[in-house]
Backbone as ProteinMPNN parsed JSONL, in Angstrom:
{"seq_chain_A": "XXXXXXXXXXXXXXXXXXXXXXXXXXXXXXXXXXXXXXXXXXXXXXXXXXXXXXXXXXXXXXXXXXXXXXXXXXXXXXXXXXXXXXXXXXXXXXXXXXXXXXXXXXXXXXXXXXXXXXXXXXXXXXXXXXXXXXXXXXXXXXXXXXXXXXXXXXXXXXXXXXXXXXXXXXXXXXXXXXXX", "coords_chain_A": {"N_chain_A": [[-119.22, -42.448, -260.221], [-120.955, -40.238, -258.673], [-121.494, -36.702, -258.71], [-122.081, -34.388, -256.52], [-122.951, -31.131, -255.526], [-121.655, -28.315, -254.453], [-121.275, -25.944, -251.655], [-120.481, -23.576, -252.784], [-122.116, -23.921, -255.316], [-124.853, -23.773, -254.76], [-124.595, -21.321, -253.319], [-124.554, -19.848, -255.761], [-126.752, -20.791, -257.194], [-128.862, -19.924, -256.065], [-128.256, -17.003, -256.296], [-128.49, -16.238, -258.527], [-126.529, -14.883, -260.053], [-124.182, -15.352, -260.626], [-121.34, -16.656, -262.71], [-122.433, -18.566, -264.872], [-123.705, -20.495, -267.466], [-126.754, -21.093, -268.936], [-126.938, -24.405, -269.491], [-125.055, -25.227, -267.625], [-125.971, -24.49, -265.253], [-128.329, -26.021, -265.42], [-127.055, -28.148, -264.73], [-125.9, -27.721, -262.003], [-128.142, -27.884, -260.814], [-129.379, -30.865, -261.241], [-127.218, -32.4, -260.442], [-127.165, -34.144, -258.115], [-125.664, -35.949, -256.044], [-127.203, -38.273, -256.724], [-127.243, -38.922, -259.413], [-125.335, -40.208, -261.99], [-122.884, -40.108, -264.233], [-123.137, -41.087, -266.225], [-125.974, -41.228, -265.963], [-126.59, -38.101, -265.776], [-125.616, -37.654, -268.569], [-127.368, -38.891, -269.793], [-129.327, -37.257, -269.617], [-128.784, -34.465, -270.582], [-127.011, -34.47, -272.631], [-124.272, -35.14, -274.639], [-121.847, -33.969, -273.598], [-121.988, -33.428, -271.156], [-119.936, -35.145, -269.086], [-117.998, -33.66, -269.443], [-118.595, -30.967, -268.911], [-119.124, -31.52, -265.55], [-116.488, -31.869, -265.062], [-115.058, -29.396, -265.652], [-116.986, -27.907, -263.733], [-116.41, -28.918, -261.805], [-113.689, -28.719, -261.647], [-113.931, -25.453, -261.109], [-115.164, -25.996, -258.68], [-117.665, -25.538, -258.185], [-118.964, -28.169, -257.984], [-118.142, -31.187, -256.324], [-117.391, -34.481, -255.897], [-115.963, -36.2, -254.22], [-117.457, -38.56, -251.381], [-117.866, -37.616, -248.802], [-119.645, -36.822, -246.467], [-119.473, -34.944, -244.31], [-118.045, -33.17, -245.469], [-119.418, -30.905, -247.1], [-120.591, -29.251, -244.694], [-118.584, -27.583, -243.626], [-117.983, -25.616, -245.168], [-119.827, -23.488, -245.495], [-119.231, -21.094, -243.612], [-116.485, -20.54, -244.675], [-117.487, -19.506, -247.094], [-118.199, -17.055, -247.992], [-115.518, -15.658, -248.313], [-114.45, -16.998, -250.364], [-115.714, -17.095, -252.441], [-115.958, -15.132, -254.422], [-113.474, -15.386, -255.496], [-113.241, -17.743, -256.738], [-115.683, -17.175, -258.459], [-114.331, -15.27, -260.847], [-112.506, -16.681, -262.043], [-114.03, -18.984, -263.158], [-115.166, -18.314, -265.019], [-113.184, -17.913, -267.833], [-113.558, -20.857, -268.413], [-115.346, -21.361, -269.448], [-115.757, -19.064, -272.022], [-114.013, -19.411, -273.556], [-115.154, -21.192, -275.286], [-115.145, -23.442, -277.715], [-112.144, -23.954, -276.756], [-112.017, -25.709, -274.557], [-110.893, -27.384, -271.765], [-108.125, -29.827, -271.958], [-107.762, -33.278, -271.262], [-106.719, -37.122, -270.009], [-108.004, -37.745, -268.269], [-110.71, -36.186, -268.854], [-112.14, -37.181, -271.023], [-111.68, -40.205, -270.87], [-113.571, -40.469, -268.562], [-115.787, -39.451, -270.678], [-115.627, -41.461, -271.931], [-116.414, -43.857, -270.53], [-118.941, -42.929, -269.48], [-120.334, -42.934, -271.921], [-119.783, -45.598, -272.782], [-121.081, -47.117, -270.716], [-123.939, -46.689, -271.4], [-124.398, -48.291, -273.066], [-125.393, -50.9, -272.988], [-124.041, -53.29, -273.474], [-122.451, -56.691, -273.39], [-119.531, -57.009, -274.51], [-119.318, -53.995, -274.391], [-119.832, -53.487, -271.31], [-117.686, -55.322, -270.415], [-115.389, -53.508, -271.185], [-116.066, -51.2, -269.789], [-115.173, -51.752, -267.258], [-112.616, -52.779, -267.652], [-111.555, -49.993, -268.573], [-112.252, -48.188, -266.101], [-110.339, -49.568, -264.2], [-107.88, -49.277, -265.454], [-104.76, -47.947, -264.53], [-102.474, -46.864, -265.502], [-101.18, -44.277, -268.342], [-100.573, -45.569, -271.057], [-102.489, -47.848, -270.251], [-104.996, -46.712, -270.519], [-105.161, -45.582, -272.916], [-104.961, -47.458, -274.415], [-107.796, -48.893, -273.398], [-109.166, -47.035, -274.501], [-108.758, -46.928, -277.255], [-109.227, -49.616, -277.883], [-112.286, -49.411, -277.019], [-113.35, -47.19, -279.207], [-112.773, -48.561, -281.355], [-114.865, -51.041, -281.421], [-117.499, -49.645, -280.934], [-118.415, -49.049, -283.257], [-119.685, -51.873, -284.233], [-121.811, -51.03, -282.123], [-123.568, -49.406, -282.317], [-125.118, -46.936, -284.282], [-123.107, -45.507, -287.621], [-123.46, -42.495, -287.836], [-123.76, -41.702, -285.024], [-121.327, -42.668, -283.733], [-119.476, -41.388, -285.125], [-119.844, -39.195, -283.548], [-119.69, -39.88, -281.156], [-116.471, -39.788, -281.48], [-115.579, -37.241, -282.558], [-116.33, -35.364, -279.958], [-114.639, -36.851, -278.017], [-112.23, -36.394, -279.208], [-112.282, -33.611, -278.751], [-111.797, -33.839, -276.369], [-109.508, -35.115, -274.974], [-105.789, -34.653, -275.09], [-103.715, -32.681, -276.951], [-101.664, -34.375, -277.711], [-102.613, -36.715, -278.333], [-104.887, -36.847, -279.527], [-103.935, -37.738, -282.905], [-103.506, -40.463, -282.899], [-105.644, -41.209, -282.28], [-107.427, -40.154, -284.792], [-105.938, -41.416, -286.584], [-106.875, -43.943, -286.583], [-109.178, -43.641, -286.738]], "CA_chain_A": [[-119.057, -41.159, -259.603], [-122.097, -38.864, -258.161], [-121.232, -35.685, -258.174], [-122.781, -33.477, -255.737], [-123.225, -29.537, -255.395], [-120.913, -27.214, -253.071], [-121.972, -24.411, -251.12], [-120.577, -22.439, -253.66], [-122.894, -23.979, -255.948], [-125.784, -23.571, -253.653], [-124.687, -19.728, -253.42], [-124.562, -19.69, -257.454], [-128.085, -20.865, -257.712], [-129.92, -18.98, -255.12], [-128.027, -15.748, -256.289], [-128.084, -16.249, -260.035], [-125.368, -13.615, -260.402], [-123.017, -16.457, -260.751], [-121.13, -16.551, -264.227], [-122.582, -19.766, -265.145], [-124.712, -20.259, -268.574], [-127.836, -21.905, -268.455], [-126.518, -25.731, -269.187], [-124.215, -24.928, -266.511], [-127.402, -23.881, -264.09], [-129.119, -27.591, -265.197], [-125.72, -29.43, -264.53], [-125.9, -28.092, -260.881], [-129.465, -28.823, -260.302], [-129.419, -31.939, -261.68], [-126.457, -33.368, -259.196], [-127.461, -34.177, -256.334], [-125.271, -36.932, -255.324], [-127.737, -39.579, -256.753], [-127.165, -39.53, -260.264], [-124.258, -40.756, -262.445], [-121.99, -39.481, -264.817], [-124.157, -41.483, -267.458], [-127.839, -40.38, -265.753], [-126.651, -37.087, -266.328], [-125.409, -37.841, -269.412], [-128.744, -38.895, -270.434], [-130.92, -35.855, -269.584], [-128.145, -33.61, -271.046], [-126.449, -34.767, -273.371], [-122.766, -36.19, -274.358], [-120.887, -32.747, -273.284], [-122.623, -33.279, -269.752], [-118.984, -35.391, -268.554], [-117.002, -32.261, -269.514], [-118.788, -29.903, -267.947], [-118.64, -32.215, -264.718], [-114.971, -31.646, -264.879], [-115.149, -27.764, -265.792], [-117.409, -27.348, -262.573], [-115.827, -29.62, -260.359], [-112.581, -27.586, -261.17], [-114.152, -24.062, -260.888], [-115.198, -25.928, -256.913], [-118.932, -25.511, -257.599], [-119.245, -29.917, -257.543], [-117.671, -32.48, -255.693], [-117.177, -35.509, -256.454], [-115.842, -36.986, -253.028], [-118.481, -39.171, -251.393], [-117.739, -37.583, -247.399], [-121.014, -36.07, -246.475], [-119.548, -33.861, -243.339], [-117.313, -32.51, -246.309], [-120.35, -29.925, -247.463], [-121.549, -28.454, -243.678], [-117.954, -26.361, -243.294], [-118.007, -24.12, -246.258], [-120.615, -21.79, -245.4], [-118.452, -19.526, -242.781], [-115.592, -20.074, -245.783], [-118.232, -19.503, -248.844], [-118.026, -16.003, -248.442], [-114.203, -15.318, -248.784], [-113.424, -17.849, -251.626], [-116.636, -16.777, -253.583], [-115.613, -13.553, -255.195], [-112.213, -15.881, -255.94], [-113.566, -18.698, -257.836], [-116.165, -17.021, -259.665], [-113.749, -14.917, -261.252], [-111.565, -17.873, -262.749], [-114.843, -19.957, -263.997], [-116.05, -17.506, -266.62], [-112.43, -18.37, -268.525], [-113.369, -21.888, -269.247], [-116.891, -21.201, -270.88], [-115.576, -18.241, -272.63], [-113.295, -19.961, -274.717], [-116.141, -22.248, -276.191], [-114.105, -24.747, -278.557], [-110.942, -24.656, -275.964], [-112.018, -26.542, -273.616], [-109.366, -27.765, -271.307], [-107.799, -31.182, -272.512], [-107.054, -34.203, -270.416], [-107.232, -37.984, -270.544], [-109.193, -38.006, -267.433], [-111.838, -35.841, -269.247], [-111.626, -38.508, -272.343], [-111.941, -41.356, -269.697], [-115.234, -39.818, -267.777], [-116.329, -39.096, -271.542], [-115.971, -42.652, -272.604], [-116.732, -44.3, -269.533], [-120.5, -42.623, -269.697], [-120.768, -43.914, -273.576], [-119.514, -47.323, -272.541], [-122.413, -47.485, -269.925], [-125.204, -46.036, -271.942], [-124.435, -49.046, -274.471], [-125.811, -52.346, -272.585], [-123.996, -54.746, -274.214], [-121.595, -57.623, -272.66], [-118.494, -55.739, -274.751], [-119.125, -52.374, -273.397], [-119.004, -53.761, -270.149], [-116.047, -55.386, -270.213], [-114.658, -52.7, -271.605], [-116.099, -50.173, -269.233], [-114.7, -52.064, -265.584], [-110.717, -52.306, -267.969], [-111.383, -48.621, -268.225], [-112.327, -48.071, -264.6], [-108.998, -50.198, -263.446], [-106.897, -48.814, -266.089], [-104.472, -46.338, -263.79], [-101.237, -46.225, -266.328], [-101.489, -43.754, -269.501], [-100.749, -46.495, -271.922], [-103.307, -48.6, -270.283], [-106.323, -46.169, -270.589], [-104.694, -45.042, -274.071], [-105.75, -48.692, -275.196], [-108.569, -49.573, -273.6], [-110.048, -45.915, -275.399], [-108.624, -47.588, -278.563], [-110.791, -50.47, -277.77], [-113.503, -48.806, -277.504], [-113.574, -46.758, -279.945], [-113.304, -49.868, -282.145], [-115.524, -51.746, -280.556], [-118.608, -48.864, -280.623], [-119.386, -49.141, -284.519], [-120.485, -52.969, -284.356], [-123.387, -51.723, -281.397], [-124.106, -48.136, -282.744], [-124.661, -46.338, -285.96], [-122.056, -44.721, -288.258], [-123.032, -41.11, -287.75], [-123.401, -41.65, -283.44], [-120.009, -43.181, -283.635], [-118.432, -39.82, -285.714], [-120.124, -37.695, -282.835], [-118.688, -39.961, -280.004], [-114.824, -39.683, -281.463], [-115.555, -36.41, -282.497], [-116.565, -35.694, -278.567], [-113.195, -37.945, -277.576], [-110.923, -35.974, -279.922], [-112.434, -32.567, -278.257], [-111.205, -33.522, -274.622], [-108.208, -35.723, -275.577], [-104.967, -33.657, -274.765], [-103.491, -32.57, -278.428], [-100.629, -35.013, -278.23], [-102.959, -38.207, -278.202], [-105.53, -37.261, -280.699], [-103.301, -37.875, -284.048], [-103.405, -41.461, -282.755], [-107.427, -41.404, -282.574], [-107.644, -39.378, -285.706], [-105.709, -42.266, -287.795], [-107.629, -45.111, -286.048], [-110.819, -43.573, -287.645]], "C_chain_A": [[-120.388, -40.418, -259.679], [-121.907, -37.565, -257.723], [-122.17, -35.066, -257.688], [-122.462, -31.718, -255.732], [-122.139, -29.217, -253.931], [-121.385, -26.489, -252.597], [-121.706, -23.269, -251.87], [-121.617, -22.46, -254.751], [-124.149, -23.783, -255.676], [-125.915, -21.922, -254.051], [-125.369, -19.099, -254.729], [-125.776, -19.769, -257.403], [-128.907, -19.938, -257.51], [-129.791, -17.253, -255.928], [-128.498, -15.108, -257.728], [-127.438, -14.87, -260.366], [-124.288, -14.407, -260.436], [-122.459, -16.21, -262.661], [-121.374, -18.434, -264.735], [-123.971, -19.964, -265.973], [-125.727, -21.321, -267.801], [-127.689, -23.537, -268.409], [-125.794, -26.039, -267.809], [-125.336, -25.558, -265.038], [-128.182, -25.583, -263.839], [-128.456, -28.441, -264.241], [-126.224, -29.774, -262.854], [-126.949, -28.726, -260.259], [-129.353, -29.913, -259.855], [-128.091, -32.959, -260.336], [-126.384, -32.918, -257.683], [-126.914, -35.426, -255.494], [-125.931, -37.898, -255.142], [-127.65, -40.029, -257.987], [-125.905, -39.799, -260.661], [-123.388, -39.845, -263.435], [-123.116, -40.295, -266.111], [-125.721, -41.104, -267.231], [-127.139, -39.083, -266.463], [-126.507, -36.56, -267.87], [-126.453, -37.812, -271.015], [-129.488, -37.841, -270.68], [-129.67, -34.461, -270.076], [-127.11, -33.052, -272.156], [-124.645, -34.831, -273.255], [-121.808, -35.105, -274.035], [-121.099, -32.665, -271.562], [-121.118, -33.755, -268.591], [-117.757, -34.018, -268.405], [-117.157, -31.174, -268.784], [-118.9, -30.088, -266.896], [-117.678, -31.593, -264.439], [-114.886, -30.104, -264.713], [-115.541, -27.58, -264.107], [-116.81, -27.861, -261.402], [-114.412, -28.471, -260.106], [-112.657, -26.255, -260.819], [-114.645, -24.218, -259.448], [-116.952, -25.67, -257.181], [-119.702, -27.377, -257.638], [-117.981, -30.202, -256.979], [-118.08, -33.823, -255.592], [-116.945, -36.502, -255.367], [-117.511, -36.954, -252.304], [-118.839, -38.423, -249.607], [-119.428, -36.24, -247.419], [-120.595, -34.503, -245.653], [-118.494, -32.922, -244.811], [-118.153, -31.077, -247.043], [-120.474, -28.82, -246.237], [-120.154, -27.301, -243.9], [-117.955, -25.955, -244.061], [-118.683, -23.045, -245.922], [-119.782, -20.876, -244.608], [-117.723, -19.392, -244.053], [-116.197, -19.673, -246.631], [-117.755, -18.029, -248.727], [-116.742, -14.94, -248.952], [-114.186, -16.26, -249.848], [-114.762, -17.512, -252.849], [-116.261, -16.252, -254.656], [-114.107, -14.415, -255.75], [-112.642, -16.69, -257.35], [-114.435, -18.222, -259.065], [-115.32, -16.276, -260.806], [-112.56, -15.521, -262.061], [-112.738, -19.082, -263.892], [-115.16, -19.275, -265.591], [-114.716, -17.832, -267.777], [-112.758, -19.509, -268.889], [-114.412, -22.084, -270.446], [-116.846, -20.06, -271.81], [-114.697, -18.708, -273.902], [-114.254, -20.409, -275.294], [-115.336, -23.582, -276.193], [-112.939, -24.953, -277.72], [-111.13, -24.654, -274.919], [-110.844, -26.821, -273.091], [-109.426, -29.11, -271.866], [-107.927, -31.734, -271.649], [-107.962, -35.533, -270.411], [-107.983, -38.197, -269.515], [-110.268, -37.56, -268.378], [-112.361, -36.951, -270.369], [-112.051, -39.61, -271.725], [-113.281, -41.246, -269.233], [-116.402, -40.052, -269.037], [-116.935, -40.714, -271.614], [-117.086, -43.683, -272.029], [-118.119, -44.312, -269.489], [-120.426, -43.539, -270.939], [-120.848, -45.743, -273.405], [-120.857, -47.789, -271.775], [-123.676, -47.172, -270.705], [-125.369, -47.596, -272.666], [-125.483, -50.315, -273.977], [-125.327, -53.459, -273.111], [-122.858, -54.984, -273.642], [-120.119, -57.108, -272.73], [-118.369, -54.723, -273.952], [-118.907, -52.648, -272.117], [-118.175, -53.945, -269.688], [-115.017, -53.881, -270.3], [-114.519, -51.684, -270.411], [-115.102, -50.486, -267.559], [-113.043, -52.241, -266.342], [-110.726, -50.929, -267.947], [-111.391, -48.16, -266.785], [-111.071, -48.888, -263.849], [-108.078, -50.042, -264.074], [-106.02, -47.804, -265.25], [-103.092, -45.688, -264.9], [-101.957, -45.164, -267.837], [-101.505, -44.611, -270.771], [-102.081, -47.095, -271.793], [-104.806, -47.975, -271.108], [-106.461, -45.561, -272.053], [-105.598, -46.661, -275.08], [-106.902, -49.121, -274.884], [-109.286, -47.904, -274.182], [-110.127, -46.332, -276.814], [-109.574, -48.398, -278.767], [-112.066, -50.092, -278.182], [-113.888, -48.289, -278.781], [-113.63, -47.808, -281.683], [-114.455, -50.725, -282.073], [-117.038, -51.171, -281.202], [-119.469, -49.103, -282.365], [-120.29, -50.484, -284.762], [-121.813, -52.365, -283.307], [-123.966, -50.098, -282.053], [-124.109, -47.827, -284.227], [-123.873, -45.509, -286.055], [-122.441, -43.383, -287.555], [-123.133, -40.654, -285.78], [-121.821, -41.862, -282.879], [-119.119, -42.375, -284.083], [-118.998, -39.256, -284.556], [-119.356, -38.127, -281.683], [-117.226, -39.58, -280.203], [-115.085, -37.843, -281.578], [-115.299, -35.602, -281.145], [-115.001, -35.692, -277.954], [-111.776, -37.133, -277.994], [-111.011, -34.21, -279.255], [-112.182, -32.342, -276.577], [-109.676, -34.168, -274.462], [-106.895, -34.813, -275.643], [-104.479, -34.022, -276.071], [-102.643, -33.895, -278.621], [-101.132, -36.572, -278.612], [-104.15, -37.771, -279.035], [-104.987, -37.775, -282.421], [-103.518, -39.709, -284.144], [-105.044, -41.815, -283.198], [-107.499, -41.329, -284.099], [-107.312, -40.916, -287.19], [-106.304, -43.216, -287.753], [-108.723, -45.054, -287.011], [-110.549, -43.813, -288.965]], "O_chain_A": [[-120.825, -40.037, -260.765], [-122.096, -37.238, -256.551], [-123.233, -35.078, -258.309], [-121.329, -31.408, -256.1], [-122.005, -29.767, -252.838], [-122.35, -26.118, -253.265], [-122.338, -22.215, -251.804], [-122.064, -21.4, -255.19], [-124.743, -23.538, -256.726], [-126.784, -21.359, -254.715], [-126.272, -18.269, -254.837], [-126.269, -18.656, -257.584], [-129.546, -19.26, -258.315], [-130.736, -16.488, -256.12], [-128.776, -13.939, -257.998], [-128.013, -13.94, -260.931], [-123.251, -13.797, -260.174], [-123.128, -15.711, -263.566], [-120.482, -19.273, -264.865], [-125.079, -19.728, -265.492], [-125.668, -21.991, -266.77], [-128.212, -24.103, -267.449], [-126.026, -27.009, -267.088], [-125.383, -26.528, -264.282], [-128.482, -26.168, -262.798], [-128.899, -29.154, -263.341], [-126.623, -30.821, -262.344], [-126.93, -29.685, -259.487], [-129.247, -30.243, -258.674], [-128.323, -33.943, -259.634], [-125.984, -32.144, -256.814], [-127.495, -35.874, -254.505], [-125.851, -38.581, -254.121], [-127.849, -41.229, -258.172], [-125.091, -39.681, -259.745], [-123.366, -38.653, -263.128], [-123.831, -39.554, -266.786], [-126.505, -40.764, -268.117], [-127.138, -39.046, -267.693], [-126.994, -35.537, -268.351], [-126.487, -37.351, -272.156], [-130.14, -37.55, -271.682], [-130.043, -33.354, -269.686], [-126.634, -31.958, -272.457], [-123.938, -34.657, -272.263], [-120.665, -35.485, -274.288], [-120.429, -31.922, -270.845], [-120.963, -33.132, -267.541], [-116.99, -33.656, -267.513], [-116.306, -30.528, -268.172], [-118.878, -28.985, -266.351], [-117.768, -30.706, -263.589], [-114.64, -29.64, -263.6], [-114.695, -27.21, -263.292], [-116.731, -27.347, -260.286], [-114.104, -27.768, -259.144], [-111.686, -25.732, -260.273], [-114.718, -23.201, -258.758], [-117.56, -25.616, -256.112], [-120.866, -27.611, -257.313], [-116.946, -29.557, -257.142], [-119.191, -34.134, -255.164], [-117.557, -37.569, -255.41], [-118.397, -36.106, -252.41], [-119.954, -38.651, -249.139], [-119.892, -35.331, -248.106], [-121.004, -33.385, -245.967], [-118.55, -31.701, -244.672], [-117.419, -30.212, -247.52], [-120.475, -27.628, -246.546], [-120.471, -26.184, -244.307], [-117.805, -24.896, -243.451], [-118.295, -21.879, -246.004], [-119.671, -19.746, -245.083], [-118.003, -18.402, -244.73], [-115.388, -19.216, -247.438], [-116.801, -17.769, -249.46], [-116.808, -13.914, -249.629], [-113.216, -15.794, -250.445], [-114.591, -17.743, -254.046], [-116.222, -16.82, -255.747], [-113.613, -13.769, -256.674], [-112.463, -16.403, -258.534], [-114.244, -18.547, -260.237], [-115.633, -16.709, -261.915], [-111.758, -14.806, -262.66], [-112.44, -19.711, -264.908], [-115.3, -19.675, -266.747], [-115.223, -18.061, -268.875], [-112.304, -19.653, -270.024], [-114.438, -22.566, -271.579], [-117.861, -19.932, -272.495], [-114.831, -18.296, -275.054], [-114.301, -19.759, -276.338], [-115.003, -24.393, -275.329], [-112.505, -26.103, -277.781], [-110.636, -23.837, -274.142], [-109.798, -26.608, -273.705], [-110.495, -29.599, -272.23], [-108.292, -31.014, -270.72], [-109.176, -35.567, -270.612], [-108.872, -39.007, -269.779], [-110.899, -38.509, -268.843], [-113.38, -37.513, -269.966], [-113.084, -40.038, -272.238], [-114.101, -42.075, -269.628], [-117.506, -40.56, -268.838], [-118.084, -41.126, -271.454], [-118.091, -44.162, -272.554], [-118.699, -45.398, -269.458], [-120.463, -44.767, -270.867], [-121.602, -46.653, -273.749], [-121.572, -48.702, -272.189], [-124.608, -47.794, -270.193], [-126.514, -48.031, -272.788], [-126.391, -50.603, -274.757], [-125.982, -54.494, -273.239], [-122.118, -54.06, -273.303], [-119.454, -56.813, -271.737], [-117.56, -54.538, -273.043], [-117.892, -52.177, -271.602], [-117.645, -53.295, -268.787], [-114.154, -53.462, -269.529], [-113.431, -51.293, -269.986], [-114.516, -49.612, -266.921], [-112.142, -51.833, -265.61], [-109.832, -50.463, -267.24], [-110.323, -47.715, -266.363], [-111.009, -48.625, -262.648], [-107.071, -50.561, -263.591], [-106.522, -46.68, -265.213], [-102.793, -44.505, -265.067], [-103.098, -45.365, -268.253], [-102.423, -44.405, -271.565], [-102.867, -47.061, -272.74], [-105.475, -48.541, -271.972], [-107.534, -45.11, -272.455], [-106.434, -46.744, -275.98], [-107.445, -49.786, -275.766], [-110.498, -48.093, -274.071], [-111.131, -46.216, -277.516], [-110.544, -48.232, -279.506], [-112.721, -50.302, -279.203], [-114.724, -48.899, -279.449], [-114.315, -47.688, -282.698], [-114.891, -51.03, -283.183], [-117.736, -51.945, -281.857], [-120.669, -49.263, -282.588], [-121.381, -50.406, -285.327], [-122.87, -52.981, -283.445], [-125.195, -50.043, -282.104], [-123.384, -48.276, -285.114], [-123.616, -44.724, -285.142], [-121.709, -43.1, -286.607], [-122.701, -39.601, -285.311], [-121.298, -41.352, -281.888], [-117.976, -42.443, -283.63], [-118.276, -38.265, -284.446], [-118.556, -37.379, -281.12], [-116.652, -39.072, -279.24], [-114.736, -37.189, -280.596], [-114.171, -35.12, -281.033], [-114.378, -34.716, -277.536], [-110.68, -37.158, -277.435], [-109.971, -33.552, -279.246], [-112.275, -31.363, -275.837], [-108.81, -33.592, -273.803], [-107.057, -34.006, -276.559], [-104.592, -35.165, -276.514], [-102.87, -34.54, -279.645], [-100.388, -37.449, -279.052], [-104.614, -38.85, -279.403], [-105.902, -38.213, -283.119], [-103.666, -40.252, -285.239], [-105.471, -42.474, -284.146], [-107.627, -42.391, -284.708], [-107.978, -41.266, -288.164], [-106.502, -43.716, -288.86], [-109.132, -45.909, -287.796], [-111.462, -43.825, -289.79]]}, "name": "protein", "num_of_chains": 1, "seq": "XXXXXXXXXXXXXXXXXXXXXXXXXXXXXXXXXXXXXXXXXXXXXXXXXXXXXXXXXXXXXXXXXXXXXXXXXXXXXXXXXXXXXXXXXXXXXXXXXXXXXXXXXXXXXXXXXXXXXXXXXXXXXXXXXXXXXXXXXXXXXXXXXXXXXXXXXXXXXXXXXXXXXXXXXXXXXXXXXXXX"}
């Protein structure tokens, strides 16, 4: 997935009167519908999948690949502006409550899995990517998260679950939590 910029995000930049902190401000830069969910990952570190999600849902990325999907917004940008920004500033205001979900968890891992280079992680990463049931993607996260201490060190491997257990909807970290 390459996420790309909206016209609302466009607006956001140009205007900077947007409610969007400065990581925020990189995020949009930074996707331009050439890098990855792991490029970005790289130059921003391991919170970079989350805030993906955050912006995609506050409508300033997209994620679909349709190009003519960008030109019509501008007549709409200016009615749905004043809408959306007014709903984004709730998710970065919380801080620590983040929204949950095992997509976000999935995206999270998914980057980590790719960063790794090794024959494992791969596998692992294309059962994650074809996982569609909740069980399924429930185990191959298990996997992983087993998996990650043989290619990484101990205290990278507390920051990824850590990470995992901070997007992870409440009812499915207890499971993580005992794993570790």
């Amino acid at each position: 997935m390459q996420p790309r910029k909206t016209e609302l995000a466009r607006t956001a930049l140009q205007a900077h009167r947007a409610p969007l902190d400065m990581r925020q401000r990189r995020l949009l830069i930074l996707c331009d519908g050439q890098r990855s969910i792991a490029d970005l990952t790289g130059l921003l570190g391991q919170d970079a999948p989350a805030m993906v999600i955050q912006l995609v849902q506050a409508g300033y990325l997209s994620t679909g690949t349709g190009a003519t999907a960008a030109p019509p917004p501008p007549a709409d940008a200016a009615a749905p502006a004043p809408a959306t920004p007014a709903a984004a500033p709730a998710a970065p205001a919380t801080g620590s409550e983040r929204r949950r979900s095992l997509v976000a968890a999935r995206i999270y891992v998914l980057g980590i899995l790719e960063l790794q280079r090794h024959p494992q992680a791969a596998a692992l990463f294309r059962d994650l990517q074809q996982a569609r049931a909740e069980s399924e993607v429930l185990q191959v996260l298990h996997s992983a998260m087993q998996m990650l201490p043989g290619l990484t060190s101990e205290g990278y491997c507390q920051r990824v679950r850590q990470r995992l257990l901070e997007a992870l909807p409440l009812e499915h970290c207890d499971a993580f939590t005992e794993a570790a």
